[in-house]
Coordinates of C-alpha atoms in Angstrom, one line a residue:
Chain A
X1419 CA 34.7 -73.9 -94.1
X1420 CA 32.6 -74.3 -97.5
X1421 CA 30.4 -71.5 -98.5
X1422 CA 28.3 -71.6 -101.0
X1423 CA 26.3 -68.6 -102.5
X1424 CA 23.7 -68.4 -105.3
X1425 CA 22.9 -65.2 -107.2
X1426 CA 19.5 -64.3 -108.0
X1427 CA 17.5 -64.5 -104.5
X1428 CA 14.7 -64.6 -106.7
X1429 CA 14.0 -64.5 -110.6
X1430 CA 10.7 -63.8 -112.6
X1431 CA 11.1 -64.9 -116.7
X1432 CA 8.0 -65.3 -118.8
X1433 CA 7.2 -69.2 -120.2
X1434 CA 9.2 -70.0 -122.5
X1435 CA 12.5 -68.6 -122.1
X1436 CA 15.8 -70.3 -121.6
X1437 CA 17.7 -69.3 -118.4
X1438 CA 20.5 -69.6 -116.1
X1439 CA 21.0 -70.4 -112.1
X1440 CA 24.3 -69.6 -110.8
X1441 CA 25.9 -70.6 -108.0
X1442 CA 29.6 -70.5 -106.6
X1443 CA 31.7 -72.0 -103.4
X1444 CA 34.6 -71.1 -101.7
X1445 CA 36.2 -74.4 -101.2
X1446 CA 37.4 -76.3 -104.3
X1447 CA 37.9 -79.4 -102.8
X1448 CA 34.4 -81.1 -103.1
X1449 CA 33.3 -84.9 -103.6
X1450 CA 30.0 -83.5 -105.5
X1451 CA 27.9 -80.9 -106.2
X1452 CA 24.1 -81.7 -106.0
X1453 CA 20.8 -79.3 -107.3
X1454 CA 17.5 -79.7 -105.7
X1455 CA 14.3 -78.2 -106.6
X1456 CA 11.6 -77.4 -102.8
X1457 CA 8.4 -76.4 -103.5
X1458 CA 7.1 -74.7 -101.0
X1459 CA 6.1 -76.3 -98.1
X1460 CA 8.0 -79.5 -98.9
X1461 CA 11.5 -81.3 -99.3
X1462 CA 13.8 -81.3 -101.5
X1463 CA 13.7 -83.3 -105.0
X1464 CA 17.5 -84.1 -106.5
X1465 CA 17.7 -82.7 -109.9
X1466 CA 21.4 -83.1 -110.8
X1467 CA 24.1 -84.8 -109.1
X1468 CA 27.7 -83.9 -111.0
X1469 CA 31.0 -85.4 -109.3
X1470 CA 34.1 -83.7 -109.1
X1471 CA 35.7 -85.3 -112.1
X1472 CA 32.5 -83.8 -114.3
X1473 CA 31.9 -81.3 -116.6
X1474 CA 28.3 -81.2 -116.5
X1475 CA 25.4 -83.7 -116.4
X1476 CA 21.9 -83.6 -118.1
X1477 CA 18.1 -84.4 -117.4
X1478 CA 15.7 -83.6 -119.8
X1479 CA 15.3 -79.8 -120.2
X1480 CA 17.8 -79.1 -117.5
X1481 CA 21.2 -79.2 -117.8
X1482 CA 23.8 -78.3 -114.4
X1483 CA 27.9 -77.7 -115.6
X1484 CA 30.2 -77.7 -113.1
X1485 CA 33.9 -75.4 -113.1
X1486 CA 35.6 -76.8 -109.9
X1487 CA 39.1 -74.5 -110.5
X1488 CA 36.7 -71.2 -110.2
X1489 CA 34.2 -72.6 -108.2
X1490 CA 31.0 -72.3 -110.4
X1491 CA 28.3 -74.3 -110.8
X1492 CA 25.1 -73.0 -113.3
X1493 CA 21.7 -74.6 -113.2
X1494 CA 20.6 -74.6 -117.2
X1495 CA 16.7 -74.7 -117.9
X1496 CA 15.4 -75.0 -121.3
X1497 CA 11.8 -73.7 -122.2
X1498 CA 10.8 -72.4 -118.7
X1499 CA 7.1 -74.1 -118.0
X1500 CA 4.9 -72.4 -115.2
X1501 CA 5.2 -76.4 -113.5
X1502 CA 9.2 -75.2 -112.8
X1503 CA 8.3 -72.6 -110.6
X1504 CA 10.0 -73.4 -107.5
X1505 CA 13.2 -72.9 -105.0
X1506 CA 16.5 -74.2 -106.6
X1507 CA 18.7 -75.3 -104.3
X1508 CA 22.6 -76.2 -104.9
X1509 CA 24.7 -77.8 -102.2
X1510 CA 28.2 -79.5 -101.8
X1511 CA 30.1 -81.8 -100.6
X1512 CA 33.9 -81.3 -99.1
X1513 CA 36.7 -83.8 -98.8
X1514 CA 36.4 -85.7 -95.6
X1515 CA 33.1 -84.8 -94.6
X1516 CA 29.7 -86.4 -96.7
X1517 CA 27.5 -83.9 -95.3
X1518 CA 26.4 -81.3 -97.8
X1519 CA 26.5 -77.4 -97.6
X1520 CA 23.5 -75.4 -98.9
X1521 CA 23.2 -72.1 -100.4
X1522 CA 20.0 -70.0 -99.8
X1523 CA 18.7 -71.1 -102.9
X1524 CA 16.9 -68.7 -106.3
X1525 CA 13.2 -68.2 -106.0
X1526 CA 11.8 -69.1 -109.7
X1527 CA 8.7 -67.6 -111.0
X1528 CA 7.8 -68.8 -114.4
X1529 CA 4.6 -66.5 -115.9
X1530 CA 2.0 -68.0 -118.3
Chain B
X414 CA 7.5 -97.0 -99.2
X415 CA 9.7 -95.4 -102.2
X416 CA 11.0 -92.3 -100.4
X417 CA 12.3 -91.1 -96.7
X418 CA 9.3 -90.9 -94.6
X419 CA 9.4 -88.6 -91.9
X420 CA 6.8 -88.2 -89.0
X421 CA 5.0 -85.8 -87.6
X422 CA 4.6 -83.4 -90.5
X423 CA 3.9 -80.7 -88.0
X424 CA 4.5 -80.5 -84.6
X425 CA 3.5 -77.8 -81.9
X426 CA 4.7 -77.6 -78.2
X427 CA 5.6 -75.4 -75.8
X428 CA 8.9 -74.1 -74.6
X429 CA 11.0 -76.1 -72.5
X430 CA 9.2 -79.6 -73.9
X431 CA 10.7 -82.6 -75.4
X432 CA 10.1 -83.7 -78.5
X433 CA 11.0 -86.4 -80.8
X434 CA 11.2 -86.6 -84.8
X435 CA 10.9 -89.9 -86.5
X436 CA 12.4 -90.6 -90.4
X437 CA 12.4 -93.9 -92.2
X438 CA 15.1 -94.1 -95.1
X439 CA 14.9 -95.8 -98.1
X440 CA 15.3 -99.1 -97.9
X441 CA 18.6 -100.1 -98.3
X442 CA 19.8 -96.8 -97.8
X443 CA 22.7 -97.1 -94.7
X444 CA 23.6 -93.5 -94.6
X445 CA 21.3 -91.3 -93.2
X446 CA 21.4 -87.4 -92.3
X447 CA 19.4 -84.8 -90.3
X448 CA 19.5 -81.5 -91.4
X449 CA 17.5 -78.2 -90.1
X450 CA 16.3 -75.7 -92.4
X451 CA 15.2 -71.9 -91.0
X452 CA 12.7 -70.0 -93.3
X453 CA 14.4 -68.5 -96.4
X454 CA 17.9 -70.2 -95.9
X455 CA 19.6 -73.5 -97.1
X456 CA 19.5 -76.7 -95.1
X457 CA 22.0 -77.0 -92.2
X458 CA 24.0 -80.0 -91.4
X459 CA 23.4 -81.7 -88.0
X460 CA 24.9 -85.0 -87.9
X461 CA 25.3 -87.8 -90.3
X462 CA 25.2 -91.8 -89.7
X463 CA 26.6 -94.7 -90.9
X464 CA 24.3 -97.8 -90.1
X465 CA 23.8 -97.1 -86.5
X466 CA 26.9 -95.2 -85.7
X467 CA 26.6 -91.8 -85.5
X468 CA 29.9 -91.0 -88.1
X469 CA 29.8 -87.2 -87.7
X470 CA 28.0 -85.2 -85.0
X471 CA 29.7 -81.8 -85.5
X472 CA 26.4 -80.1 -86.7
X473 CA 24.3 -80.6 -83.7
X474 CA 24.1 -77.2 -82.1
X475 CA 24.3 -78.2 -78.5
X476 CA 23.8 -80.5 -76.1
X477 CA 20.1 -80.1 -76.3
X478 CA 20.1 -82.4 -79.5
X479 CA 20.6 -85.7 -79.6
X480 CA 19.9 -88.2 -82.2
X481 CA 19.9 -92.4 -82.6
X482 CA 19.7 -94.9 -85.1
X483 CA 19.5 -98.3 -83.0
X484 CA 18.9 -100.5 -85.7
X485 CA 20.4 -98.5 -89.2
X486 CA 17.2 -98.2 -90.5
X487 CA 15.3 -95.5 -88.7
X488 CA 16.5 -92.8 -87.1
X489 CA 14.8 -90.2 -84.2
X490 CA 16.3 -86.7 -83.7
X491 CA 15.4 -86.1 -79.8
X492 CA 14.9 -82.4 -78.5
X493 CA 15.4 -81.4 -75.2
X494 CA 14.2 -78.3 -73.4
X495 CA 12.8 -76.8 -76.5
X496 CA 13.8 -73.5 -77.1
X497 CA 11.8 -70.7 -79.7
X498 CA 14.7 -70.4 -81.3
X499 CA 14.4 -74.3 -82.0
X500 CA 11.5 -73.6 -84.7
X501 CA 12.2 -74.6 -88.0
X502 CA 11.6 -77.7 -90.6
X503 CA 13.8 -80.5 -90.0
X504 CA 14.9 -82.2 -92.7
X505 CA 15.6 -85.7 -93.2
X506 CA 18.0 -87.5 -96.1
X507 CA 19.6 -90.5 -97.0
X508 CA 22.1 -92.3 -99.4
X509 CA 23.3 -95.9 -100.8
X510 CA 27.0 -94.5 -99.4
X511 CA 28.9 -96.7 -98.0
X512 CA 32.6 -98.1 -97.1
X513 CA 33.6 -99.7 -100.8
X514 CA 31.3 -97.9 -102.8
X515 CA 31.9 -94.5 -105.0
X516 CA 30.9 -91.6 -102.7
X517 CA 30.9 -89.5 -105.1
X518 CA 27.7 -90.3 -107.2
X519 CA 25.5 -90.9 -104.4
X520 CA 23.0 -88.4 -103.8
X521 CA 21.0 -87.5 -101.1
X522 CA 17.3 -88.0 -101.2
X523 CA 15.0 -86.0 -98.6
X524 CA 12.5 -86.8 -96.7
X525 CA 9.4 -83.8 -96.8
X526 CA 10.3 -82.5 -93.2
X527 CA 9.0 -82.3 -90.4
X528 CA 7.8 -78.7 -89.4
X529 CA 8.4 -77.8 -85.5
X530 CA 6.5 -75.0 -83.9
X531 CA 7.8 -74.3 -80.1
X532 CA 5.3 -71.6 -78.3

């Protein structure tokens, strides 16, 4: 069974600095690996979508890589704003099944 | 509309009620999941559909929860004999996947949940 885990919980930077999300999954075998952004209260936005046969995909000031043989994924945000403050969410998906496993998700506090 | 739509945004009932959650997809969309989300954890699976099948059901927790999709386009989770332990926001995604098309770089877009409250 997929697990996946992300490492902070939570994470205070002050605006402006670079930083990293990490998160990691037990099973290898994955059709994708998706990162969401909730604010609170609400659903989830898609941020980043890499497939299995990628490296890393990039949006903007964010940019996700993905390591399928050690199971990694990192969550790469450029000049932190106070508007990015929010629950970052990575989730999977496994050969044979489309539905997607979650983590718990980093808490992201961006100071002014 | 653009995005998944999912009705009530907030419902409260008492224990042992039945209760139904609505979500329309986007348009187009003819894969459609339900997912529950407790307070400070990930999403959960529930069951996924394809059109109006029901393709996998291995996340529903019991035989409490049902769920239908008659025509592919909108779905309803159904909840019987509400339980407390039933409160959380239920979540609401779908996807251009399909039969004959890449899998692999579809994502999921979510719907903004509906929150349930049982008494």
């Amino acid at each position: 069974k997929q697990e996946v885990t992300q490492i902070p919980a939570a994470l205070s930077v002050p605006e402006g600095e670079n930083l990293v999300l990490n998160c990691s999954f037990t099973d290898s075998a994955i059709y994708n690996l998706q990162w969401f952004r909730q604010d609170p209260g609400k659903g989830l936005t898609s941020l980043l979508l890499i497939q299995s046969s990628q490296r890393e995909q990039t949006s903007g000031r964010l940019n996700a890589s993905l390591d399928k043989s050690s199971g990694r994924s990192t969550l790469y945000i450029a000049a932190s704003q106070p508007g990015d403050s929010a629950t970052y969410l990575c989730a999977c998906s496994g050969a044979g099944s489309y539905q997607l496993t979650f983590g718990k998700g980093t808490k992201l506090s961006v100071i002014p | 509309g653009a995005g998944v739509s999912q009705t009530p945004s907030n419902k409260v009932t008492e224990k042992g009620k039945y209760v139904e959650l609505r979500c329309d997809p986007i348009s187009g969309h003819t894969a459609l999941y339900w997912y529950r989300q407790s307070l400070g954890q990930g999403p959960e699976f529930l069951i996924y559909f394809q059109g109006t099948g029901a393709a996998d059901d291995s996340g529903l927790p019991n035989d409490r929860f049902f769920a239908v999709r008659p025509e592919g386009s909108v779905s309803t989770l159904k909840i019987q004999r509400t339980e407390r332990g039933d409160s959380a926001v239920y979540l609401c995604a779908s996807s251009l996947a399909r039969r004959g098309l890449p899998f692999s770089n579809q994502p999921q877009h979510f719907g903004d949940g509906t929150r349930l409250s049982i008494l």
